[in-house]
């Protein structure tokens, strides 16, 4: 297998390149711990000294990505690629950026290029699987996830791609082997735990999903996506929605079953207790109005 | 170690092949409930087209359409169908036929969403933006009611 070169390393024996490499490592460590402001300050100083250090530029792009400054990150990554067109980290980050920006064709070109240069990389196969899932091309996504696992059965990226395929393909897939292995090997990893939340929510186990998402938010309180997820699950599990349980549990199928049951009840009452029909109809009208009006109001109240 | 399937590394996405997210289940169920079986099938067909799987869905859509048209013909022409209308009316009153066709429309909705379950799950999981269903929904409801009325007048 071709080794992926260390993006921060410069030519051996040049002390200034080593220093740039050390600064890159420091910035990377800060960004790994989400200390973005400190990393930015360090990168600003370092880039004054080494403006063409591809390693420092990639970490600067990573800081932009964490802050959601996608355009700035894209410009920086393009600059890295103008200095070093084969830079693997720059190509990989750019792939993730294009994928997140819904520029799927560009993302595919990048990941195919990476796979041409590193055909044994489970990480790149897994990335391509995520892209295919995003493009709603499930058979290819599954085949790529399997290929990633074949290359490296213990790769977290491959297991994540496989777990995502499980969640999408099987209703109520909270028994995904890939997800179980991920949790066993990375019990503290945020992304893994978010996958568990998604699997629980997909299996309509909203209370457990809400409890876990709340714990994750305590660990990462500045994550807007997580906050939105917790709010949505909180609304979904609020006590005032208990009367809507069949709809919450089975979605529109539950609503259809309720409609058929209500029709059958009314017709039966017309035969056996005509005096009760008016009251039951009134109750059903109030129930339907509540089911349409209250959930969006509750969501708005929780999001305020 | 070479790839077991060389096709995996062939590009799959061009601007014409990028899948588009489906209309929501809410838009679909409301179109079916108020517009009838034709609206339900039309929405399933539109979603299948958006998801580039019309060839896969065409057989069941055609079978469902033939089933519904046969049902309407049976109700209008066959003595057994007219007996069924009378029996349903004795149980559910003058709206019996509306209830039966609505139930059929909801069954078509259920089949359509089961067929597109993976796409709906992935759309939610990946946070993809769905198109607004308001204009299409109103159009399908109006079109469904008009087409059903025209069909029944024709059969009478």
Short mmCIF file of C-alpha atoms in Angstrom, two decimals:
data_model
loop_
_atom_site.label_atom_id
_atom_site.label_comp_id
_atom_site.label_asym_id
_atom_site.label_seq_id
_atom_site.Cartn_x
_atom_site.Cartn_y
_atom_site.Cartn_z
CA UNK A 1 0.00 0.00 0.00
CA UNK A 2 1.26 3.49 -0.80
CA UNK A 3 1.81 5.48 2.37
CA UNK A 4 -0.12 8.74 2.68
CA UNK A 5 2.60 11.36 3.19
CA UNK A 6 2.61 13.49 6.33
CA UNK A 7 1.25 16.84 5.08
CA UNK A 8 3.24 18.90 7.55
CA UNK A 9 6.62 17.40 6.80
CA UNK A 10 9.01 19.33 4.61
CA UNK A 11 12.25 18.22 3.03
CA UNK A 12 14.42 16.45 5.58
CA UNK A 13 17.35 18.29 7.09
CA UNK A 14 15.88 21.82 6.81
CA UNK A 15 15.42 23.22 10.32
CA UNK A 16 12.85 25.85 9.24
CA UNK A 17 10.72 23.14 7.62
CA UNK A 18 10.89 21.11 10.84
CA UNK A 19 9.72 24.15 12.75
CA UNK A 20 6.80 24.58 10.41
CA UNK A 21 6.05 20.91 10.94
CA UNK A 22 6.14 21.34 14.72
CA UNK A 23 3.84 24.34 14.49
CA UNK A 24 1.51 22.33 12.29
CA UNK A 25 1.43 19.55 14.89
CA UNK A 26 0.68 22.08 17.65
CA UNK A 27 -2.16 23.65 15.64
CA UNK A 28 -3.54 20.20 14.82
CA UNK A 29 -3.49 19.20 18.52
CA UNK A 30 -5.34 22.41 19.46
CA UNK A 31 -7.95 21.86 16.73
CA UNK A 32 -8.40 18.24 17.81
CA UNK A 33 -9.37 19.61 21.23
CA UNK A 34 -11.60 22.24 19.57
CA UNK A 35 -9.50 25.13 20.89
CA UNK A 36 -10.12 27.04 17.70
CA UNK A 37 -9.25 30.54 18.92
CA UNK A 38 -5.87 29.43 20.26
CA UNK A 39 -5.20 27.48 17.08
CA UNK A 40 -6.09 30.50 14.96
CA UNK A 41 -3.71 32.74 16.91
CA UNK A 42 -0.92 30.20 16.56
CA UNK A 43 -1.61 29.74 12.83
CA UNK A 44 -1.66 33.50 12.19
CA UNK A 45 1.82 33.84 13.73
CA UNK A 46 3.17 30.73 12.05
CA UNK A 47 1.86 31.64 8.59
CA UNK A 48 3.60 35.02 8.77
CA UNK A 49 6.84 33.11 9.11
CA UNK A 50 6.02 30.22 6.74
CA UNK A 51 3.39 31.55 4.32
CA UNK A 52 3.76 28.63 1.93
CA UNK A 53 3.73 25.81 4.49
CA UNK A 54 1.06 23.46 3.18
CA UNK A 55 0.68 21.81 6.58
CA UNK A 56 -0.08 25.14 8.29
CA UNK A 57 -2.44 26.15 5.48
CA UNK A 58 -4.36 22.86 5.80
CA UNK A 59 -4.77 23.41 9.55
CA UNK A 60 -5.95 26.99 8.85
CA UNK A 61 -8.55 25.54 6.45
CA UNK A 62 -9.56 23.06 9.16
CA UNK A 63 -10.11 25.92 11.61
CA UNK A 64 -12.30 27.62 9.00
CA UNK A 65 -14.24 24.38 8.47
CA UNK A 66 -14.89 24.02 12.21
CA UNK A 67 -16.16 27.62 12.29
CA UNK A 68 -18.36 27.01 9.24
CA UNK A 69 -16.40 29.47 7.08
CA UNK A 70 -16.61 27.16 4.07
CA UNK A 71 -15.67 29.70 1.39
CA UNK A 72 -12.49 30.71 3.23
CA UNK A 73 -11.64 27.05 3.81
CA UNK A 74 -12.17 26.27 0.12
CA UNK A 75 -9.89 29.19 -0.92
CA UNK A 76 -7.17 28.03 1.46
CA UNK A 77 -7.38 24.41 0.31
CA UNK A 78 -7.23 25.50 -3.34
CA UNK A 79 -4.09 27.46 -2.46
CA UNK A 80 -2.56 24.34 -0.89
CA UNK A 81 -3.38 22.37 -4.03
CA UNK A 82 -1.81 25.08 -6.20
CA UNK A 83 1.39 24.62 -4.15
CA UNK A 84 1.12 20.81 -3.97
CA UNK A 85 -1.52 19.30 -6.29
CA UNK A 86 -1.16 15.84 -4.71
CA UNK A 87 -1.55 16.95 -1.09
CA UNK A 88 -3.74 14.17 0.37
CA UNK A 89 -5.09 16.00 3.41
CA UNK A 90 -6.03 19.07 1.33
CA UNK A 91 -7.81 16.82 -1.20
CA UNK A 92 -9.57 14.91 1.59
CA UNK A 93 -10.73 18.07 3.40
CA UNK A 94 -11.83 19.57 0.10
CA UNK A 95 -13.82 16.38 -0.62
CA UNK A 96 -15.57 16.67 2.76
CA UNK A 97 -16.20 20.35 2.15
CA UNK A 98 -17.74 19.73 -1.29
CA UNK A 99 -19.83 16.90 0.13
CA UNK A 100 -21.11 19.14 2.92
CA UNK A 101 -21.84 21.91 0.39
CA UNK A 102 -23.88 19.54 -1.83
CA UNK A 103 -21.38 19.85 -4.70
CA UNK A 104 -21.59 16.14 -5.25
CA UNK A 105 -19.99 15.91 -8.69
CA UNK A 106 -16.92 17.81 -7.49
CA UNK A 107 -16.77 15.64 -4.36
CA UNK A 108 -16.89 12.48 -6.46
CA UNK A 109 -14.07 13.68 -8.73
CA UNK A 110 -11.92 14.38 -5.65
CA UNK A 111 -12.56 11.05 -3.92
CA UNK A 112 -12.01 9.09 -7.14
CA UNK A 113 -8.69 10.89 -7.55
CA UNK A 114 -7.73 9.95 -3.98
CA UNK A 115 -8.73 6.33 -4.59
CA UNK A 116 -6.65 6.25 -7.78
CA UNK A 117 -3.60 7.38 -5.81
CA UNK A 118 -4.31 5.32 -2.64
CA UNK A 119 -6.35 2.35 -3.87
CA UNK A 120 -6.01 0.50 -0.56
CA UNK A 121 -7.35 3.27 1.66
CA UNK A 122 -10.39 2.15 3.67
CA UNK A 123 -10.89 5.80 4.68
CA UNK A 124 -11.40 6.93 1.07
CA UNK A 125 -13.72 4.02 0.24
CA UNK A 126 -15.75 4.93 3.33
CA UNK A 127 -15.84 8.58 2.25
CA UNK A 128 -17.08 7.56 -1.18
CA UNK A 129 -19.76 5.40 0.54
CA UNK A 130 -20.95 8.46 2.47
CA UNK A 131 -21.12 10.43 -0.78
CA UNK A 132 -23.21 7.71 -2.43
CA UNK A 133 -25.57 7.67 0.56
CA UNK A 134 -25.92 11.43 0.25
CA UNK A 135 -26.72 10.94 -3.45
CA UNK A 136 -29.34 8.31 -2.40
CA UNK A 137 -27.52 5.61 -4.38
CA UNK A 138 -27.84 2.84 -1.81
CA UNK A 139 -26.47 -0.28 -3.57
CA UNK A 140 -23.23 1.48 -4.45
CA UNK A 141 -22.97 3.00 -0.97
CA UNK A 142 -23.32 -0.47 0.59
CA UNK A 143 -20.79 -1.99 -1.85
CA UNK A 144 -18.26 0.77 -1.05
CA UNK A 145 -18.78 0.38 2.70
CA UNK A 146 -18.16 -3.38 2.34
CA UNK A 147 -15.06 -2.68 0.27
CA UNK A 148 -13.79 -0.31 2.98
CA UNK A 149 -14.37 -2.98 5.64
CA UNK A 150 -12.64 -5.60 3.46
CA UNK A 151 -9.55 -3.36 3.26
CA UNK A 152 -9.52 -2.61 6.99
CA UNK A 153 -12.08 -4.42 9.16
CA UNK A 154 -11.23 -2.22 12.16
CA UNK A 155 -11.30 1.14 10.38
CA UNK A 156 -13.59 3.58 12.19
CA UNK A 157 -14.44 5.30 8.91
CA UNK A 158 -15.44 1.98 7.33
CA UNK A 159 -17.52 1.00 10.37
CA UNK A 160 -19.24 4.40 10.35
CA UNK A 161 -20.12 4.12 6.66
CA UNK A 162 -21.43 0.60 7.25
CA UNK A 163 -23.48 1.73 10.27
CA UNK A 164 -24.98 4.58 8.21
CA UNK A 165 -25.99 2.08 5.50
CA UNK A 166 -27.58 -0.15 8.19
CA UNK A 167 -29.60 2.73 9.62
CA UNK A 168 -30.86 3.81 6.19
CA UNK A 169 -31.57 0.36 4.80
CA UNK A 170 -33.25 -1.44 7.69
CA UNK A 171 -36.31 -0.08 9.48
CA UNK A 172 -35.57 0.20 13.18
CA UNK A 173 -31.93 -0.79 12.67
CA UNK A 174 -30.72 -0.49 16.24
CA UNK A 175 -29.00 -3.87 15.95
CA UNK A 176 -26.28 -2.79 13.51
CA UNK A 177 -23.16 -4.91 14.05
CA UNK A 178 -20.96 -2.10 12.68
CA UNK A 179 -22.48 0.37 15.12
CA UNK A 180 -22.04 -2.03 18.05
CA UNK A 181 -18.37 -2.48 17.14
CA UNK A 182 -17.91 1.29 16.85
CA UNK A 183 -19.44 1.87 20.27
CA UNK A 184 -17.27 -0.86 21.77
CA UNK A 185 -14.07 0.60 20.33
CA UNK A 186 -14.96 4.32 20.63
CA UNK A 187 -17.37 4.76 23.55
CA UNK A 188 -16.41 8.44 23.90
CA UNK A 189 -16.45 9.41 20.23
CA UNK A 190 -19.05 12.11 19.47
CA UNK A 191 -19.72 11.02 15.90
CA UNK A 192 -20.29 7.41 17.00
CA UNK A 193 -22.67 8.50 19.71
CA UNK A 194 -24.58 10.68 17.23
CA UNK A 195 -24.96 7.64 15.03
CA UNK A 196 -26.41 5.80 18.02
CA UNK A 197 -28.88 8.67 18.54
CA UNK A 198 -29.87 8.48 14.86
CA UNK A 199 -30.32 4.70 15.07
CA UNK A 200 -32.46 5.00 18.21
CA UNK A 201 -34.59 7.77 16.69
CA UNK A 202 -34.96 5.77 13.48
CA UNK A 203 -36.21 2.85 15.57
CA UNK A 204 -38.76 5.23 17.22
CA UNK A 205 -36.94 4.90 20.57
CA UNK A 206 -37.20 8.66 21.04
CA UNK A 207 -36.87 8.77 24.83
CA UNK A 208 -33.56 6.90 24.79
CA UNK A 209 -32.38 9.00 21.83
CA UNK A 210 -33.31 12.19 23.72
CA UNK A 211 -31.51 11.11 26.91
CA UNK A 212 -28.33 10.26 24.99
CA UNK A 213 -28.46 13.44 22.86
CA UNK A 214 -28.81 15.53 26.05
CA UNK A 215 -25.68 13.91 27.48
CA UNK A 216 -23.80 14.64 24.25
CA UNK A 217 -24.92 18.27 24.35
CA UNK A 218 -23.51 18.56 27.88
CA UNK A 219 -20.14 17.45 26.50
CA UNK A 220 -20.30 19.72 23.44
CA UNK A 221 -22.62 22.63 24.30
CA UNK A 222 -21.51 24.79 21.34
CA UNK A 223 -22.66 22.35 18.64
CA UNK A 224 -25.68 23.93 16.88
CA UNK A 225 -26.62 20.69 15.07
CA UNK A 226 -26.70 18.80 18.35
CA UNK A 227 -28.75 21.54 20.01
CA UNK A 228 -31.30 21.35 17.19
CA UNK A 229 -31.45 17.56 17.53
CA UNK A 230 -32.01 17.75 21.30
CA UNK A 231 -34.79 20.30 20.82
CA UNK A 232 -36.50 18.17 18.16
CA UNK A 233 -36.30 15.06 20.37
CA UNK A 234 -37.47 17.02 23.39
CA UNK A 235 -40.56 18.15 21.49
CA UNK A 236 -41.10 14.59 20.27
CA UNK A 237 -41.00 13.18 23.81
CA UNK A 238 -42.90 15.97 25.62
CA UNK A 239 -45.62 14.72 27.99
CA UNK A 240 -48.26 16.91 26.31
CA UNK A 241 -47.89 14.83 23.13
CA UNK A 242 -48.72 11.58 24.91
CA UNK A 243 -52.26 11.44 23.40
CA UNK A 244 -50.63 11.45 19.96
CA UNK A 245 -48.60 8.34 20.74
CA UNK A 246 -49.87 6.21 17.81
CA UNK A 247 -48.88 8.95 15.34
CA UNK A 248 -45.52 9.55 16.99
CA UNK A 249 -44.75 5.83 17.11
CA UNK A 250 -45.91 4.82 13.63
CA UNK A 251 -46.03 8.15 11.77
CA UNK A 252 -48.61 8.52 9.04
CA UNK A 253 -49.48 4.82 9.23
CA UNK A 254 -50.62 5.47 12.81
CA UNK A 255 -52.74 8.40 11.61
CA UNK A 256 -54.36 6.24 8.93
CA UNK A 257 -55.13 3.52 11.49
CA UNK A 258 -56.66 6.16 13.81
CA UNK A 259 -58.82 7.49 10.95
CA UNK A 260 -60.12 4.00 10.14
CA UNK A 261 -60.74 3.28 13.84
CA UNK A 262 -62.63 6.59 14.25
CA UNK A 263 -64.81 5.84 11.20
CA UNK A 264 -65.59 2.36 12.49
CA UNK A 265 -66.37 3.73 15.96
CA UNK A 266 -68.75 6.38 14.61
CA UNK A 267 -70.58 3.93 12.35
CA UNK A 268 -70.95 1.42 15.18
CA UNK A 269 -72.22 4.13 17.55
CA UNK A 270 -74.80 5.19 14.94
CA UNK A 271 -76.24 1.67 15.17
CA UNK A 272 -75.98 1.06 18.92
CA UNK A 273 -75.94 4.47 20.68
CA UNK A 274 -76.99 7.29 18.33
CA UNK A 275 -77.12 9.77 21.21
CA UNK A 276 -73.36 9.50 21.75
CA UNK A 277 -72.43 10.23 18.13
CA UNK A 278 -72.47 14.02 18.57
CA UNK A 279 -70.19 13.94 21.62
CA UNK A 280 -67.76 11.51 20.05
CA UNK A 281 -67.67 13.59 16.85
CA UNK A 282 -66.94 16.71 18.91
CA UNK A 283 -64.16 14.87 20.76
CA UNK A 284 -62.65 13.70 17.46
CA UNK A 285 -62.74 17.24 16.00
CA UNK A 286 -60.96 18.61 19.11
CA UNK A 287 -58.43 15.74 18.97
CA UNK A 288 -57.68 16.37 15.27
CA UNK A 289 -57.32 20.13 15.88
CA UNK A 290 -54.96 19.42 18.82
CA UNK A 291 -52.89 16.99 16.71
CA UNK A 292 -52.40 19.65 14.02
CA UNK A 293 -52.02 22.79 16.12
CA UNK A 294 -50.22 21.79 19.32
CA UNK A 295 -47.05 19.99 18.02
CA UNK A 296 -45.80 22.97 15.91
CA UNK A 297 -46.62 25.38 18.75
CA UNK A 298 -44.72 23.17 21.18
CA UNK A 299 -41.70 23.02 18.85
CA UNK A 300 -41.73 26.80 18.52
CA UNK A 301 -41.95 27.19 22.30
CA UNK A 302 -39.04 24.80 22.85
CA UNK A 303 -36.94 26.56 20.17
CA UNK A 304 -37.60 30.06 21.52
CA UNK B 1 -5.45 -5.84 -3.08
CA UNK B 2 -7.52 -4.83 -6.11
CA UNK B 3 -11.13 -3.78 -5.83
CA UNK B 4 -13.49 -6.76 -6.06
CA UNK B 5 -15.77 -4.72 -8.26
CA UNK B 6 -14.00 -2.38 -10.70
CA UNK B 7 -17.32 -0.61 -11.46
CA UNK B 8 -17.17 0.82 -7.95
CA UNK B 9 -14.51 3.27 -9.08
CA UNK B 10 -16.48 4.46 -12.10
CA UNK B 11 -18.06 7.91 -11.61
CA UNK B 12 -21.78 7.72 -10.93
CA UNK B 13 -22.70 11.37 -10.60
CA UNK B 14 -23.31 13.79 -13.41
CA UNK B 15 -25.58 16.80 -13.13
CA UNK B 16 -28.35 14.66 -14.66
CA UNK B 17 -27.75 11.79 -12.24
CA UNK B 18 -27.59 13.62 -8.92
CA UNK B 19 -30.61 12.38 -6.99
CA UNK B 20 -33.13 14.87 -5.69
CA UNK B 21 -34.85 14.47 -2.34
CA UNK B 22 -38.49 13.30 -2.37
CA UNK B 23 -41.57 15.33 -1.45
CA UNK B 24 -42.50 14.86 2.19
CA UNK B 25 -44.77 12.10 3.43
CA UNK B 26 -47.09 14.82 4.75
CA UNK B 27 -47.56 16.28 1.26
CA UNK B 28 -48.14 12.77 -0.07
CA UNK B 29 -50.68 11.67 2.56
CA UNK B 30 -52.69 14.90 2.34
CA UNK B 31 -52.78 14.71 -1.47
CA UNK B 32 -54.01 11.11 -1.16
CA UNK B 33 -56.59 11.88 1.53
CA UNK B 34 -58.19 14.85 -0.23
CA UNK B 35 -57.38 14.10 -3.87
CA UNK B 36 -58.03 10.33 -3.94
CA UNK B 37 -56.18 7.38 -5.47
CA UNK B 38 -55.15 9.23 -8.63
CA UNK B 39 -53.45 11.96 -6.57
CA UNK B 40 -51.72 9.33 -4.41
CA UNK B 41 -50.39 7.53 -7.47
CA UNK B 42 -49.36 10.79 -9.15
CA UNK B 43 -47.35 11.82 -6.08
CA UNK B 44 -45.69 8.40 -5.94
CA UNK B 45 -44.83 8.75 -9.63
CA UNK B 46 -43.40 12.25 -9.14
CA UNK B 47 -41.26 11.08 -6.23
CA UNK B 48 -40.09 8.08 -8.27
CA UNK B 49 -39.12 10.44 -11.10
CA UNK B 50 -37.25 12.76 -8.71
CA UNK B 51 -35.39 9.79 -7.23
CA UNK B 52 -34.53 8.42 -10.71
CA UNK B 53 -36.31 5.16 -10.03
CA UNK B 54 -39.31 5.46 -12.32
CA UNK B 55 -38.35 2.23 -14.17
CA UNK B 56 -38.31 0.36 -10.87
CA UNK B 57 -41.65 1.81 -9.68
CA UNK B 58 -43.51 1.77 -13.01
CA UNK B 59 -44.80 -1.85 -12.65
CA UNK B 60 -46.54 -1.29 -9.31
CA UNK B 61 -47.80 2.15 -10.36
CA UNK B 62 -49.37 0.64 -13.50
CA UNK B 63 -50.87 -2.29 -11.56
CA UNK B 64 -52.29 0.11 -8.95
CA UNK B 65 -53.74 2.37 -11.66
CA UNK B 66 -55.36 -0.60 -13.46
CA UNK B 67 -56.68 -1.87 -10.11
CA UNK B 68 -58.26 1.50 -9.31
CA UNK B 69 -59.79 1.97 -12.80
CA UNK B 70 -61.14 -1.61 -12.68
CA UNK B 71 -62.65 -0.86 -9.27
CA UNK B 72 -64.42 2.25 -10.63
CA UNK B 73 -65.69 0.31 -13.69
CA UNK B 74 -66.87 -2.54 -11.41
CA UNK B 75 -68.74 -0.09 -9.18
CA UNK B 76 -70.39 1.64 -12.14
CA UNK B 77 -71.22 -1.25 -14.47
CA UNK B 78 -71.21 -4.60 -12.69
CA UNK B 79 -74.28 -5.58 -10.62
CA UNK B 80 -71.92 -6.89 -7.92
CA UNK B 81 -70.33 -3.44 -7.71
CA UNK B 82 -73.70 -1.77 -7.36
CA UNK B 83 -74.62 -4.27 -4.63
CA UNK B 84 -71.36 -3.34 -2.88
CA UNK B 85 -72.25 0.39 -3.08
CA UNK B 86 -75.67 -0.34 -1.56
CA UNK B 87 -74.15 -2.52 1.20
CA UNK B 88 -71.52 0.10 2.03
CA UNK B 89 -74.18 2.82 2.02
CA UNK B 90 -76.33 0.86 4.47
CA UNK B 91 -73.38 0.72 6.84
CA UNK B 92 -71.65 4.08 6.34
CA UNK B 93 -74.37 6.28 4.81
CA UNK B 94 -74.13 8.50 1.77
CA UNK B 95 -70.38 9.05 2.14
CA UNK B 96 -69.56 5.34 1.91
CA UNK B 97 -68.02 5.55 -1.55
CA UNK B 98 -65.85 8.50 -0.48
CA UNK B 99 -64.57 6.50 2.51
CA UNK B 100 -63.78 3.47 0.35
CA UNK B 101 -61.87 5.43 -2.31
CA UNK B 102 -60.08 7.41 0.41
CA UNK B 103 -58.99 4.17 2.08
CA UNK B 104 -57.73 2.93 -1.28
CA UNK B 105 -55.81 6.21 -1.79
CA UNK B 106 -54.23 5.85 1.67
CA UNK B 107 -53.28 2.26 0.86
CA UNK B 108 -51.53 3.54 -2.29
CA UNK B 109 -49.77 6.18 -0.17
CA UNK B 110 -48.62 3.47 2.25
CA UNK B 111 -47.23 1.31 -0.58
CA UNK B 112 -45.51 4.33 -2.14
CA UNK B 113 -43.80 5.34 1.11
CA UNK B 114 -42.74 1.75 1.85
CA UNK B 115 -41.19 1.63 -1.64
CA UNK B 116 -39.32 4.89 -0.95
CA UNK B 117 -38.58 4.22 2.73
CA UNK B 118 -34.79 4.21 2.34
CA UNK B 119 -34.87 7.49 0.45
CA UNK B 120 -37.08 9.15 3.09
CA UNK B 121 -34.85 7.86 5.92
CA UNK B 122 -31.66 8.99 4.17
CA UNK B 123 -33.18 12.40 3.40
CA UNK B 124 -33.89 12.93 7.10
CA UNK B 125 -30.62 11.38 8.30
CA UNK B 126 -28.47 13.45 5.94
CA UNK B 127 -30.50 16.61 6.61
CA UNK B 128 -31.35 17.06 2.92
CA UNK B 129 -33.77 19.83 2.01
CA UNK B 130 -37.10 18.62 0.68
CA UNK B 131 -39.04 20.62 -1.92
CA UNK B 132 -42.10 22.50 -0.67
CA UNK B 133 -45.20 20.38 -1.25
CA UNK B 134 -47.82 23.14 -1.05
CA UNK B 135 -48.24 24.06 -4.72
CA UNK B 136 -47.89 20.50 -6.01
CA UNK B 137 -50.16 19.23 -3.22
CA UNK B 138 -52.95 21.68 -4.06
CA UNK B 139 -52.54 20.92 -7.76
CA UNK B 140 -52.74 17.18 -7.16
CA UNK B 141 -55.80 17.49 -4.93
CA UNK B 142 -57.64 19.64 -7.50
CA UNK B 143 -56.49 17.42 -10.38
CA UNK B 144 -57.41 14.23 -8.50
CA UNK B 145 -60.92 15.44 -7.67
CA UNK B 146 -61.51 16.66 -11.24
CA UNK B 147 -60.19 13.45 -12.80
CA UNK B 148 -62.23 11.21 -10.47
CA UNK B 149 -65.39 13.22 -11.14
CA UNK B 150 -64.80 13.12 -14.91
CA UNK B 151 -64.16 9.35 -14.76
CA UNK B 152 -67.35 8.68 -12.82
CA UNK B 153 -69.41 10.88 -15.18
CA UNK B 154 -67.93 9.05 -18.14
CA UNK B 155 -68.75 5.65 -16.66
CA UNK B 156 -72.32 6.67 -15.88
#
